Short mmCIF file of N, CA and C and ligand atoms in Angstrom, two decimals:
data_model
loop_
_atom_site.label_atom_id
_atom_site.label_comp_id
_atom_site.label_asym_id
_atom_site.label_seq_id
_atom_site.Cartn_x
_atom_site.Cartn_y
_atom_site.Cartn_z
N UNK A 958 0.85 -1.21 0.00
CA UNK A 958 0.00 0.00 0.00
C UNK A 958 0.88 1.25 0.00
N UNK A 959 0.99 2.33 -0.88
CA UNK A 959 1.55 3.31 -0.81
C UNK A 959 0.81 4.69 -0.20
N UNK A 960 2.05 5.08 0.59
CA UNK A 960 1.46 6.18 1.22
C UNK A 960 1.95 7.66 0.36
N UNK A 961 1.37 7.55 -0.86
CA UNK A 961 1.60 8.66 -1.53
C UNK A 961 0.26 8.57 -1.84
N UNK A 962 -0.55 10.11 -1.55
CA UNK A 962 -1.70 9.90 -1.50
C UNK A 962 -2.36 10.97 -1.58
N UNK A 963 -3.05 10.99 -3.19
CA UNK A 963 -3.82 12.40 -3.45
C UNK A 963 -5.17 13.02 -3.68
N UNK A 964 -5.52 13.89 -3.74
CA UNK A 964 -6.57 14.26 -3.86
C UNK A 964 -6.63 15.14 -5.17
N UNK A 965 -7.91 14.61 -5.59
CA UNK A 965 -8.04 14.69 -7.24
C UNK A 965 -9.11 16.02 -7.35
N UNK A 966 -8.89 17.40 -7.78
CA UNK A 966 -10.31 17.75 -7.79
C UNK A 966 -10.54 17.82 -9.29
N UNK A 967 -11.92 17.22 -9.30
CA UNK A 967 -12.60 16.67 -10.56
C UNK A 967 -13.47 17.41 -10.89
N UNK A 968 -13.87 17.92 -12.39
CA UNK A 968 -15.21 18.38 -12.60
C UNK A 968 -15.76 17.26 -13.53
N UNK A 969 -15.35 16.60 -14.43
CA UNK A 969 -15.97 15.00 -14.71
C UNK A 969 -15.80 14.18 -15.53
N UNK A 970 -16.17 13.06 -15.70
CA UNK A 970 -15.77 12.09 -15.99
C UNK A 970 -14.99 11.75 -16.88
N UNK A 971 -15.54 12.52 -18.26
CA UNK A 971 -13.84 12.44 -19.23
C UNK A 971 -12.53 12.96 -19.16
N UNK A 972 -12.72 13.85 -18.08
CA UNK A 972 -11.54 14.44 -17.73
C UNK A 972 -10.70 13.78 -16.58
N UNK A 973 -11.29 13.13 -15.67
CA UNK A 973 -10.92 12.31 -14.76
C UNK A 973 -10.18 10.79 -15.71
N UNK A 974 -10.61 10.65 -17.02
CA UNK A 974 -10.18 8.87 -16.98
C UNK A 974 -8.68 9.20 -16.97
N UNK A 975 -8.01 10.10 -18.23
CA UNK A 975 -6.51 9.28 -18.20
C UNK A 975 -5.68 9.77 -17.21
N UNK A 976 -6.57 11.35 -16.24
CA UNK A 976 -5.75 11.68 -15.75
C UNK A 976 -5.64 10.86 -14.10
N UNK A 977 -6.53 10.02 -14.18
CA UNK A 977 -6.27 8.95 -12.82
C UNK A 977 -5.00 7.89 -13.44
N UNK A 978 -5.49 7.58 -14.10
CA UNK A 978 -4.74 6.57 -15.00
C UNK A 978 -3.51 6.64 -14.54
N UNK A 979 -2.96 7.93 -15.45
CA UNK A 979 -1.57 8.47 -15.48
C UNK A 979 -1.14 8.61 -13.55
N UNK A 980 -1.90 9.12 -12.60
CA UNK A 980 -1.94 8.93 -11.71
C UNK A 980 -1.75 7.70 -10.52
N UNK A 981 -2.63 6.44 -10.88
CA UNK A 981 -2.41 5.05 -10.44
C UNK A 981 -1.38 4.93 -11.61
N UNK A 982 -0.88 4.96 -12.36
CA UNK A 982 0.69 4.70 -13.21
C UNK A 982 1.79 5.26 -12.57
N UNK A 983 1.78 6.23 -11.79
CA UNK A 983 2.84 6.77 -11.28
C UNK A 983 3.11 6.38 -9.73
N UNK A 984 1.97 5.90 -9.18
CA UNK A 984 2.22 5.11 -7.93
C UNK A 984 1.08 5.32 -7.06
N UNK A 985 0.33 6.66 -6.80
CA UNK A 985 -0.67 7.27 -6.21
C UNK A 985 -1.84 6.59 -5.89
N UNK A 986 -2.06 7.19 -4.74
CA UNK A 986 -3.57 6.36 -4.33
C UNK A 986 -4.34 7.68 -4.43
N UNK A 987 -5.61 7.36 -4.69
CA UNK A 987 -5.87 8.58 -5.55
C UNK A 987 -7.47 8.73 -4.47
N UNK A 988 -8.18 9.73 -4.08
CA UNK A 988 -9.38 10.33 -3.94
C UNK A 988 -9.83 11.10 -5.14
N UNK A 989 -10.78 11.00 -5.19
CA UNK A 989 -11.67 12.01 -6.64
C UNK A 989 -12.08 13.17 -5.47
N UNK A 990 -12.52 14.61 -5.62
CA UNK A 990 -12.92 15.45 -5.19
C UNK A 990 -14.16 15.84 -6.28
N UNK A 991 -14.81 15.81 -6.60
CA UNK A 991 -16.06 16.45 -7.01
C UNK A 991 -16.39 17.57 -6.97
N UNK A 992 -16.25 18.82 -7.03
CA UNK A 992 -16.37 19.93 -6.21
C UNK A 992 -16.94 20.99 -7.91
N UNK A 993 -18.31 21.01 -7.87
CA UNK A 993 -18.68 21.57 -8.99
C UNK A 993 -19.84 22.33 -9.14
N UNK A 994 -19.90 24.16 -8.10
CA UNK A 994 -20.45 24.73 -8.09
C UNK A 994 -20.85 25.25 -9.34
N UNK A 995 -19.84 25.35 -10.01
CA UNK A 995 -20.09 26.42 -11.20
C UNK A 995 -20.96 25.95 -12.12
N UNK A 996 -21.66 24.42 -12.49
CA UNK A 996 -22.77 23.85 -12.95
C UNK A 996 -23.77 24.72 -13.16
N UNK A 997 -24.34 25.18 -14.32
CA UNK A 997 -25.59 25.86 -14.21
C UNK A 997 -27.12 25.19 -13.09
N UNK A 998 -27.04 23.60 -13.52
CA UNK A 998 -28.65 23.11 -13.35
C UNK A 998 -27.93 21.92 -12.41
N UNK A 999 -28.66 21.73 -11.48
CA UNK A 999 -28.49 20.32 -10.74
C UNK A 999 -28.81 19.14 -11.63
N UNK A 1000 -29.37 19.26 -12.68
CA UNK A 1000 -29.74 17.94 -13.21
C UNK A 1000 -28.48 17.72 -14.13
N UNK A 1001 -27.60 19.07 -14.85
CA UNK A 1001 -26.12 18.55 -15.27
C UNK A 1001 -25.35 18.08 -14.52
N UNK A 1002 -25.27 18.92 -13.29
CA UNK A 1002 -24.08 18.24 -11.98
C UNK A 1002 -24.02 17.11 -12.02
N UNK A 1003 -25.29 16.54 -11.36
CA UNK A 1003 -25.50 15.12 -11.27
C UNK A 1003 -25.11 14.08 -12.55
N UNK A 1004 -26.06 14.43 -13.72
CA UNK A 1004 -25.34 14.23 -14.76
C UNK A 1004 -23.76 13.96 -15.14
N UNK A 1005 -22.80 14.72 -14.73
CA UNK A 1005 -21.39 15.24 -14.65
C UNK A 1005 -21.02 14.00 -13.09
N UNK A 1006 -21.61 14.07 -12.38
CA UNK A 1006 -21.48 13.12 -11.15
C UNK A 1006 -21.42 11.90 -11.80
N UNK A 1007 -22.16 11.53 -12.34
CA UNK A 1007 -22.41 9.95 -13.07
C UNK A 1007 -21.19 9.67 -13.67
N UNK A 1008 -20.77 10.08 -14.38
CA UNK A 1008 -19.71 10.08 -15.19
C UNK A 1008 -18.06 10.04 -13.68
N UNK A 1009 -18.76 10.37 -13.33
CA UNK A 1009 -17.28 10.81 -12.37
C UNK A 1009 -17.16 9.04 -11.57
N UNK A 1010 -18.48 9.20 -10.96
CA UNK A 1010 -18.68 7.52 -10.13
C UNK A 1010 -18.60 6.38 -11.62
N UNK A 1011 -18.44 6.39 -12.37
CA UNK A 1011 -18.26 5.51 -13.25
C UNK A 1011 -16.60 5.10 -13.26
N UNK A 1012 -16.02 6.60 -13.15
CA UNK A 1012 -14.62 6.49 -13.10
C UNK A 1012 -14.19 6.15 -11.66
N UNK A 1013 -14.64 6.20 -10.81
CA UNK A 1013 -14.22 5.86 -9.24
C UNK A 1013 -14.51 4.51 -9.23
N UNK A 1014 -15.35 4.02 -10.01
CA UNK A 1014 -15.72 2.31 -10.22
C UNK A 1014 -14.51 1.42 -10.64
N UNK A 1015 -14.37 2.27 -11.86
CA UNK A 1015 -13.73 1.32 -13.03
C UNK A 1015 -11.83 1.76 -12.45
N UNK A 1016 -11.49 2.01 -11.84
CA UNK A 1016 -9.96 2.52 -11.43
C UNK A 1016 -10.28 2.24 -10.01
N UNK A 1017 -11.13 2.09 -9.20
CA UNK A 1017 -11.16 1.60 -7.70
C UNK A 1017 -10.78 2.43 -7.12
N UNK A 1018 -11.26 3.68 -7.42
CA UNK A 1018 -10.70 4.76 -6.26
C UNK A 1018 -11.59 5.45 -5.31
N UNK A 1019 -11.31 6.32 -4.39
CA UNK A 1019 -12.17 6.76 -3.78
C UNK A 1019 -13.04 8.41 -3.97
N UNK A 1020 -14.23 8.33 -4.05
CA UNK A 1020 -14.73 9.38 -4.34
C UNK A 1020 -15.49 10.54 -3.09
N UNK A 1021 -15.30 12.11 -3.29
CA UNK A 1021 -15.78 12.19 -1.78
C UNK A 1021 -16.82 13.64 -2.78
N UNK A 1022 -17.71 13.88 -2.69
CA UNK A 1022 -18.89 14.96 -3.28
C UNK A 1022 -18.59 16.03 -2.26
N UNK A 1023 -18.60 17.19 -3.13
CA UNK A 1023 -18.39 18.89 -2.16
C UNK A 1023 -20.33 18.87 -2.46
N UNK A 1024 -20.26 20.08 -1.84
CA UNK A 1024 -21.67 20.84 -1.48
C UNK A 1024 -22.01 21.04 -2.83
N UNK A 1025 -23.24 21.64 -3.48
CA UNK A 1025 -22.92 21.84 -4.73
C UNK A 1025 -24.06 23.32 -4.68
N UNK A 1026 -23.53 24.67 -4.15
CA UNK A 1026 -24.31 25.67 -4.01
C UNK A 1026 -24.42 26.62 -5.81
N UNK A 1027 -24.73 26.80 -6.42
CA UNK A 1027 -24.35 27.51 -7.76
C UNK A 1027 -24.61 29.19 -7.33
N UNK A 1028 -25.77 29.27 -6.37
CA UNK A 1028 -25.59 30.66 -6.21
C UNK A 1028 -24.46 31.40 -5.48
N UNK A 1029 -23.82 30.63 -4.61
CA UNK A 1029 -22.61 31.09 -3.86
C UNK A 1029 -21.90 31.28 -4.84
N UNK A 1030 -21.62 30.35 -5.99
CA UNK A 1030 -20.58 30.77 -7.27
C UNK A 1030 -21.07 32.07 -8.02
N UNK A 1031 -22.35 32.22 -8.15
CA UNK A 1031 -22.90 33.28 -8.78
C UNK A 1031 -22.60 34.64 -7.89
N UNK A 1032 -22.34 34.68 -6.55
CA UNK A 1032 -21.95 35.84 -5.88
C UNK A 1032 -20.39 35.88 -6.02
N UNK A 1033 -19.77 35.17 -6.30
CA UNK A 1033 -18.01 34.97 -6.18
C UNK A 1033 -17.78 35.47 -7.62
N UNK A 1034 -18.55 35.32 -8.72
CA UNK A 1034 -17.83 35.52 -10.35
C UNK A 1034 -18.99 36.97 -10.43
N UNK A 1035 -19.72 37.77 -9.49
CA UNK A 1035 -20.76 38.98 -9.51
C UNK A 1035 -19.58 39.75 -10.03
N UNK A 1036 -20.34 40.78 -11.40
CA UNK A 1036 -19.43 41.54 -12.30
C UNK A 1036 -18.75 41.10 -13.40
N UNK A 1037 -18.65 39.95 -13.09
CA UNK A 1037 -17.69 39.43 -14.19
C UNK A 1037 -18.74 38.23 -15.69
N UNK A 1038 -19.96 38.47 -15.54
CA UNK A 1038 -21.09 37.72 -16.12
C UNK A 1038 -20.44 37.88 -17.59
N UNK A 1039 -20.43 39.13 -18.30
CA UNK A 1039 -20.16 38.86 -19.47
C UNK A 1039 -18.72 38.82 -19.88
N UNK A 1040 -17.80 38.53 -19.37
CA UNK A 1040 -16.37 38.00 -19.68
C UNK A 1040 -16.58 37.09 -20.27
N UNK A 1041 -15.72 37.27 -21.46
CA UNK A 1041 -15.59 35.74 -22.56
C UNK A 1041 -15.08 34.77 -21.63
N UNK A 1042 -15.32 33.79 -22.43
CA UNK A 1042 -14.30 32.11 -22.01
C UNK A 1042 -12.83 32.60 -22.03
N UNK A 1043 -12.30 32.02 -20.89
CA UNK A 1043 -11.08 31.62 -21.19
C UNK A 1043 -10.25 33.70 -20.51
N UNK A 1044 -11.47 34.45 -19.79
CA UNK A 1044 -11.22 35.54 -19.28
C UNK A 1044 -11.31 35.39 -17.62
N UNK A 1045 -11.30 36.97 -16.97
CA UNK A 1045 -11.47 36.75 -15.58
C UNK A 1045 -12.01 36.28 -14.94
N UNK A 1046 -13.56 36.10 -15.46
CA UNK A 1046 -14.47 34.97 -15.01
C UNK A 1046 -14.06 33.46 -14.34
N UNK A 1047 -13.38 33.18 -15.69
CA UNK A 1047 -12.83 31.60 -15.21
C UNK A 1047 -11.09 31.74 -14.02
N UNK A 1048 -10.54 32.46 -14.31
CA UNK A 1048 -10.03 32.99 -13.29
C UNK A 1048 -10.56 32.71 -11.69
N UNK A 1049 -11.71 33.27 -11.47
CA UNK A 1049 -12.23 33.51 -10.60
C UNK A 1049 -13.03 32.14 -10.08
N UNK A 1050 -13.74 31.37 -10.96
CA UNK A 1050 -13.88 29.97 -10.77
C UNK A 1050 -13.43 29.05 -10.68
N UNK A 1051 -11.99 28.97 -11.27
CA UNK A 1051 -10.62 27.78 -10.83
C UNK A 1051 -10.76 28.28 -9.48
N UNK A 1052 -10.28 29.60 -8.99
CA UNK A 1052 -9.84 30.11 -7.59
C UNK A 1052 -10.94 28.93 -6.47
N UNK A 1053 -12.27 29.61 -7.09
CA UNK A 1053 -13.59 28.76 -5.90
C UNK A 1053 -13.44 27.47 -5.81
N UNK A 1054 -13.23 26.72 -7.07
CA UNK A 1054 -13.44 25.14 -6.92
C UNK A 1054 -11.57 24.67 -6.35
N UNK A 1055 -11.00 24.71 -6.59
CA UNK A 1055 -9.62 24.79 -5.95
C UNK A 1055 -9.12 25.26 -4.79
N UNK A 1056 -9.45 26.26 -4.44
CA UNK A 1056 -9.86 26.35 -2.81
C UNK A 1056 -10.00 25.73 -2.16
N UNK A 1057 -11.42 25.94 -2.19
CA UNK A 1057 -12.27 24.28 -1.68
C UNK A 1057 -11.56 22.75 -1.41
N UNK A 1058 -10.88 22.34 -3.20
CA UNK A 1058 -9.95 21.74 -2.61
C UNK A 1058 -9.14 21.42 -1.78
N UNK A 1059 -7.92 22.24 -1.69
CA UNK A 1059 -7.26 22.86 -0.61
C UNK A 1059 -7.60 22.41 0.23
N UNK A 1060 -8.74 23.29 0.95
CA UNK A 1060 -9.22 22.85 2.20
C UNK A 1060 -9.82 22.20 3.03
N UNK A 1061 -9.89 21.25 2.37
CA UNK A 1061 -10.33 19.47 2.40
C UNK A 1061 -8.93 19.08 2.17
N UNK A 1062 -7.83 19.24 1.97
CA UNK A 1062 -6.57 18.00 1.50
C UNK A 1062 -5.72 17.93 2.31
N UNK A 1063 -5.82 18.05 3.82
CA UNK A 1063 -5.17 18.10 4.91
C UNK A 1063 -4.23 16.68 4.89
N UNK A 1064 -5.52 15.62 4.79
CA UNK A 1064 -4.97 14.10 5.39
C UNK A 1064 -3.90 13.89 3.91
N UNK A 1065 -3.75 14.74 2.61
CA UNK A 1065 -2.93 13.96 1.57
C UNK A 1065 -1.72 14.56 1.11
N UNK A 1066 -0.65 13.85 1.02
CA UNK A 1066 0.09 14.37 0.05
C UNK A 1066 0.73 15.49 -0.10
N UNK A 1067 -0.77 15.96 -1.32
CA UNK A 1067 -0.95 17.07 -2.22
C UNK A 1067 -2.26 16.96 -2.64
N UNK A 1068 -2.28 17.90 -3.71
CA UNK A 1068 -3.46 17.76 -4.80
C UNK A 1068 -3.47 18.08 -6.00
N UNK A 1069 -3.75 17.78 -6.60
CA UNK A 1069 -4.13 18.55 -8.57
C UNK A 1069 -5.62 18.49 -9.12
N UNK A 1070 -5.49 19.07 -9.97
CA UNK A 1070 -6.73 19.12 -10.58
C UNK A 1070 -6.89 18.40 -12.33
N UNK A 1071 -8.19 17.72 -12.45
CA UNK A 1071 -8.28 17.43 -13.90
C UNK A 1071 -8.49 18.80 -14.63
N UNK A 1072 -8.84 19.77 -14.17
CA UNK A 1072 -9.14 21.05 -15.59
C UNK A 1072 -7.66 21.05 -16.83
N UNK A 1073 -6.68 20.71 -15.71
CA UNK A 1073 -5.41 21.03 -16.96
C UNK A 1073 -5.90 19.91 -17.92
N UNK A 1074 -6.31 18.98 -18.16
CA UNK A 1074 -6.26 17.90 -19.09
C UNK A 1074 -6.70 18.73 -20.64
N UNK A 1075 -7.81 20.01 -20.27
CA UNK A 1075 -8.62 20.37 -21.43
C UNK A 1075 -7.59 21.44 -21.78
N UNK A 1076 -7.55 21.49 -23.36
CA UNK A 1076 -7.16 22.08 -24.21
C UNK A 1076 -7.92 23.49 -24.32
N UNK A 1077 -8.57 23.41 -23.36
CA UNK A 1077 -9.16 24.73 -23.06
C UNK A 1077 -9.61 25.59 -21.93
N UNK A 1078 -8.47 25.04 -21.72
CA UNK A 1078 -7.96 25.61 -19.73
C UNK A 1078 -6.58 25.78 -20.07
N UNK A 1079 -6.74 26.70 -19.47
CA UNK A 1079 -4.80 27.56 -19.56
C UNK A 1079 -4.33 26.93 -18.16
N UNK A 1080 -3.21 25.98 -18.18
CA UNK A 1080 -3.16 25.36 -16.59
C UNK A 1080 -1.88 26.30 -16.37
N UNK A 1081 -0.90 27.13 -16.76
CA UNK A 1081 -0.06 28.06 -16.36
C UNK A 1081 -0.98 29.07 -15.48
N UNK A 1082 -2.39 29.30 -15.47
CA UNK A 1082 -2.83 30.09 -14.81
C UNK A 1082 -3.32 29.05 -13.69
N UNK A 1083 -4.29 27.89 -13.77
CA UNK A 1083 -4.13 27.28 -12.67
C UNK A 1083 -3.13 26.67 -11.94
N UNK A 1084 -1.88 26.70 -12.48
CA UNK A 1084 -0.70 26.16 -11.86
C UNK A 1084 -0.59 27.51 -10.74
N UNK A 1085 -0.93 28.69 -11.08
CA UNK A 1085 -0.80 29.75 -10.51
C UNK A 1085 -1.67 30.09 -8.95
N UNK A 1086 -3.28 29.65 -9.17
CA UNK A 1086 -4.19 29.15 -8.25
C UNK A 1086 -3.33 28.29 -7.56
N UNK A 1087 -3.17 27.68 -7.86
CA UNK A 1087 -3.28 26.45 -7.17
C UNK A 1087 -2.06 25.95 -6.23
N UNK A 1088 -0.84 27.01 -6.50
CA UNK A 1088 0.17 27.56 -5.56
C UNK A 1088 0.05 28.42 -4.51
N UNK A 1089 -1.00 29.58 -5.05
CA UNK A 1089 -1.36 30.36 -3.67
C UNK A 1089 -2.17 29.34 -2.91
N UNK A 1090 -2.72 28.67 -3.53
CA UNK A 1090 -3.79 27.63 -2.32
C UNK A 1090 -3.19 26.95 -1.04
N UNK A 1091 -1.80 26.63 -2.02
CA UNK A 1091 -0.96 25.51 -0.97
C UNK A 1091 -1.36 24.00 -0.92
N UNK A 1092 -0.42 23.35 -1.15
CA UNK A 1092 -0.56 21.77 -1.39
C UNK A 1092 -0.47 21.38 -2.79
N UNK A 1093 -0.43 22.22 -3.52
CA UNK A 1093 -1.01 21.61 -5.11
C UNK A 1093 0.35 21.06 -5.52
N UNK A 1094 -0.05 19.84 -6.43
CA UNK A 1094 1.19 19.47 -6.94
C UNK A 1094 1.09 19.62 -8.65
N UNK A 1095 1.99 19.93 -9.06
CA UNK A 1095 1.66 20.72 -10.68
C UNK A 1095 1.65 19.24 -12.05
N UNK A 1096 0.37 18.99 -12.08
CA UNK A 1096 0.52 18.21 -13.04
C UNK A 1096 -0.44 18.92 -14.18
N UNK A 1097 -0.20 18.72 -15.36
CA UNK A 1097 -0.46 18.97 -16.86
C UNK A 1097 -0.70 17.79 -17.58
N UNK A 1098 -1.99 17.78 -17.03
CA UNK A 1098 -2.71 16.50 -17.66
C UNK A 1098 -2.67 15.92 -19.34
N UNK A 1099 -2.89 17.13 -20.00
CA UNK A 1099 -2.96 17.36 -21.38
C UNK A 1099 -1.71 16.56 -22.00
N UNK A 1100 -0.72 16.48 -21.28
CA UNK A 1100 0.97 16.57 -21.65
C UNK A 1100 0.90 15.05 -21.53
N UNK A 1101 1.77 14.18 -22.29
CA UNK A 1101 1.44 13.00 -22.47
C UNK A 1101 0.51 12.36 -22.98
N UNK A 1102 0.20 13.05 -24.31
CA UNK A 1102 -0.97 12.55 -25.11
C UNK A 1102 -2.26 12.71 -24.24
N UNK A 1103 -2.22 13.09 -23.06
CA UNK A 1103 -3.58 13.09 -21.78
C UNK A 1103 -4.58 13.53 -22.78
N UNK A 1104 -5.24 13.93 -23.51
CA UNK A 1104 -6.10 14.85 -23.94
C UNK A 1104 -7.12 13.66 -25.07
N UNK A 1105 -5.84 12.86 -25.65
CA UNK A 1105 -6.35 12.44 -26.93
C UNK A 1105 -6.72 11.12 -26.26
N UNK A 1106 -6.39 10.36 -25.12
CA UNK A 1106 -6.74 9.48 -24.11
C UNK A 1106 -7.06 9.49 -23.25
N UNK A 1107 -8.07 10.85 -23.24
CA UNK A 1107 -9.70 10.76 -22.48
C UNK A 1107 -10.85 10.71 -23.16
N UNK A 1108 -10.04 11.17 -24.61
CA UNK A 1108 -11.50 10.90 -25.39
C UNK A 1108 -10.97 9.39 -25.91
N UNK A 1109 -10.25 8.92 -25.91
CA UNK A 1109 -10.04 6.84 -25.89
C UNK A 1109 -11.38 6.27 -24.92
N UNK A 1110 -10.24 6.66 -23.66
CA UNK A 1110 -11.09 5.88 -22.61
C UNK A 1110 -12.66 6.61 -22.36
N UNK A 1111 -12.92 7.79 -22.66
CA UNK A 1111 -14.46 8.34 -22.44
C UNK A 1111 -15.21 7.89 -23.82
N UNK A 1112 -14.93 7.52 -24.82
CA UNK A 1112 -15.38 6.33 -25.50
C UNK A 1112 -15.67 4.72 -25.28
N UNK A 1113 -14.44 4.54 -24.92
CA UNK A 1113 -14.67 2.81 -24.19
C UNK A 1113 -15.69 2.62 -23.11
N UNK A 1114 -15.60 4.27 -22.20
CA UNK A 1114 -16.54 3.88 -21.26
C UNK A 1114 -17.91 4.28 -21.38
N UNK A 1115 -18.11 4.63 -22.63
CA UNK A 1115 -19.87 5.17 -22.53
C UNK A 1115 -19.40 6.83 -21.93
N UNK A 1116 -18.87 7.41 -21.51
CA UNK A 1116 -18.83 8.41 -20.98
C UNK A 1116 -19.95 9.89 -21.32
N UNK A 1117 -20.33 10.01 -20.71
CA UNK A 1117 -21.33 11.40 -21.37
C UNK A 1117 -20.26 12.84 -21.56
N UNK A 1118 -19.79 13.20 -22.84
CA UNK A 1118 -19.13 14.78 -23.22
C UNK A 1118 -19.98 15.61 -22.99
N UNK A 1119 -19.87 16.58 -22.54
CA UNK A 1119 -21.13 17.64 -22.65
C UNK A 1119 -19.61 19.01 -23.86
N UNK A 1120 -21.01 19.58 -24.01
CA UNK A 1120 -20.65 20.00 -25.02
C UNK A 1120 -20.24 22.03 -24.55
N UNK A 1121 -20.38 22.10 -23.11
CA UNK A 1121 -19.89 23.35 -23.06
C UNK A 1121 -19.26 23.27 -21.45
N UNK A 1122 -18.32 24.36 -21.35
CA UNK A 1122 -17.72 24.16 -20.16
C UNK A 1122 -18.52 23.84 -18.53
N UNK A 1123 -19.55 24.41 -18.38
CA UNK A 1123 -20.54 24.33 -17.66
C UNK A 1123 -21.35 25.29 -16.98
N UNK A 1124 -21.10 27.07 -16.87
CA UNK A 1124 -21.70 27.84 -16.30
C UNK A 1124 -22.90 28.39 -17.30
N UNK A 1125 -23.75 29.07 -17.01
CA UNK A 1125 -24.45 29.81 -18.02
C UNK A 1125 -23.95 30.66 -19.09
N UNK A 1126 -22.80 31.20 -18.54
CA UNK A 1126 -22.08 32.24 -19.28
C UNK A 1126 -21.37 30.89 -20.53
N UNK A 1127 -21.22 30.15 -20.63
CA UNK A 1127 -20.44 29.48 -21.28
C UNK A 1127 -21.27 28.43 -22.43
N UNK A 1128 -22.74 28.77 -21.92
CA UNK A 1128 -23.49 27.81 -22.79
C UNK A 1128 -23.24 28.00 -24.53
N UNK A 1129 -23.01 27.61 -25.56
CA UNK A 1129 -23.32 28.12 -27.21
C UNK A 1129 -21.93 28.78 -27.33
N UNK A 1130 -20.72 28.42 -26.87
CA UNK A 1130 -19.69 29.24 -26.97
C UNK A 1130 -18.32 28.17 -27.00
N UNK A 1131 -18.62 27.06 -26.89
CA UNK A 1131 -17.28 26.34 -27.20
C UNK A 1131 -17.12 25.73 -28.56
S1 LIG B 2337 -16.67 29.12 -18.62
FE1 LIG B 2337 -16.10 27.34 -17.33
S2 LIG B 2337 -14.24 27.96 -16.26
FE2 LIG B 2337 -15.19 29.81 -17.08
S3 LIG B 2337 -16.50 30.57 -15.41
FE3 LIG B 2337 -17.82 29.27 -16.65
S4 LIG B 2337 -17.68 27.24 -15.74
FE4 LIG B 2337 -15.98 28.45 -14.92
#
């Protein structure tokens, strides 16, 4: 049993497969974190949840669900509504869901996050979060083919893609 031991924060399931993978490949005992205010509708979260417990199944790891408030996110990103993708907005939403992290990851390690995996997440800026947080350990999911072997394994597994990042602001825009 290795006592190298991390905490994963996840927003879902295709993004979680290779980067556990690559994770149980490197030695890690891994927790999933769930932590996904920024969801417009509870019925995607959950949705986005499914996908996540599919991957905590199929890799045997452990999964732990944050709160899932969207209006608390909606007071944390206030002002920043019409910022494009990929602006201060999301800035401001790595910060909330990574946090959070953080402060749950006492008993591990470290932590990282699946957002770097997407080709449409700047992880030089969450590498940046996620240093002031404290604990984070800098992985770049994407790097190592990661990107093109989540859509492998989120194929093999039935996985549900959704087709936009997940806030309102982001719906019809990827
Ligand atoms: S587009 Fe994505 S990263 Fe940016 S604020 Fe919305 S949910 Fe967060």
């Amino acid at each position: 049993m290795t006592d190298k031991k991390l905490l994963l924060h996840t927003c879902c399931g295709p993004c979680a497969t290779a980067s556990v993978e690559r994770l149980l490949d490197e030695g890690w005992a891994v927790d999933l974190f769930y932590s996904n205010s920024n969801i417009l509708s509870y019925d995607e979260y959950q949705r986005r949840l499914e996908g996540v417990l599919k991957i905590a199944g199929y890799f045997k790891v452990g999964l732990v669900e944050d709160e899932y408030d969207h209006d608390a996110w909606l007071c944390e990103i206030k002002g920043l509504e019409a910022e494009p993708e990929k602006g201060s907005r999301c800035g401001v939403c790595f910060e909330y869901s990574l946090g959070r992290t953080a402060a749950v990851s006492g008993g591990y390690s470290g932590w990282a996050t699946t957002l770097t995996i997407s080709p449409h997440k700047n992880s030089k800026l969450i590498f940046e979060i996620g240093k002031k947080a404290g604990g984070f350990i800098e992985y770049d999911f994407k790097k190592k083919n990661g990107f093109a072997r989540s859509i492998e394994l989120s194929k093999k597994l039935d996985l549900y893609r959704q087709q936009y990042c997940g806030c309102e602001f982001s719906m019809n825009r990827e």
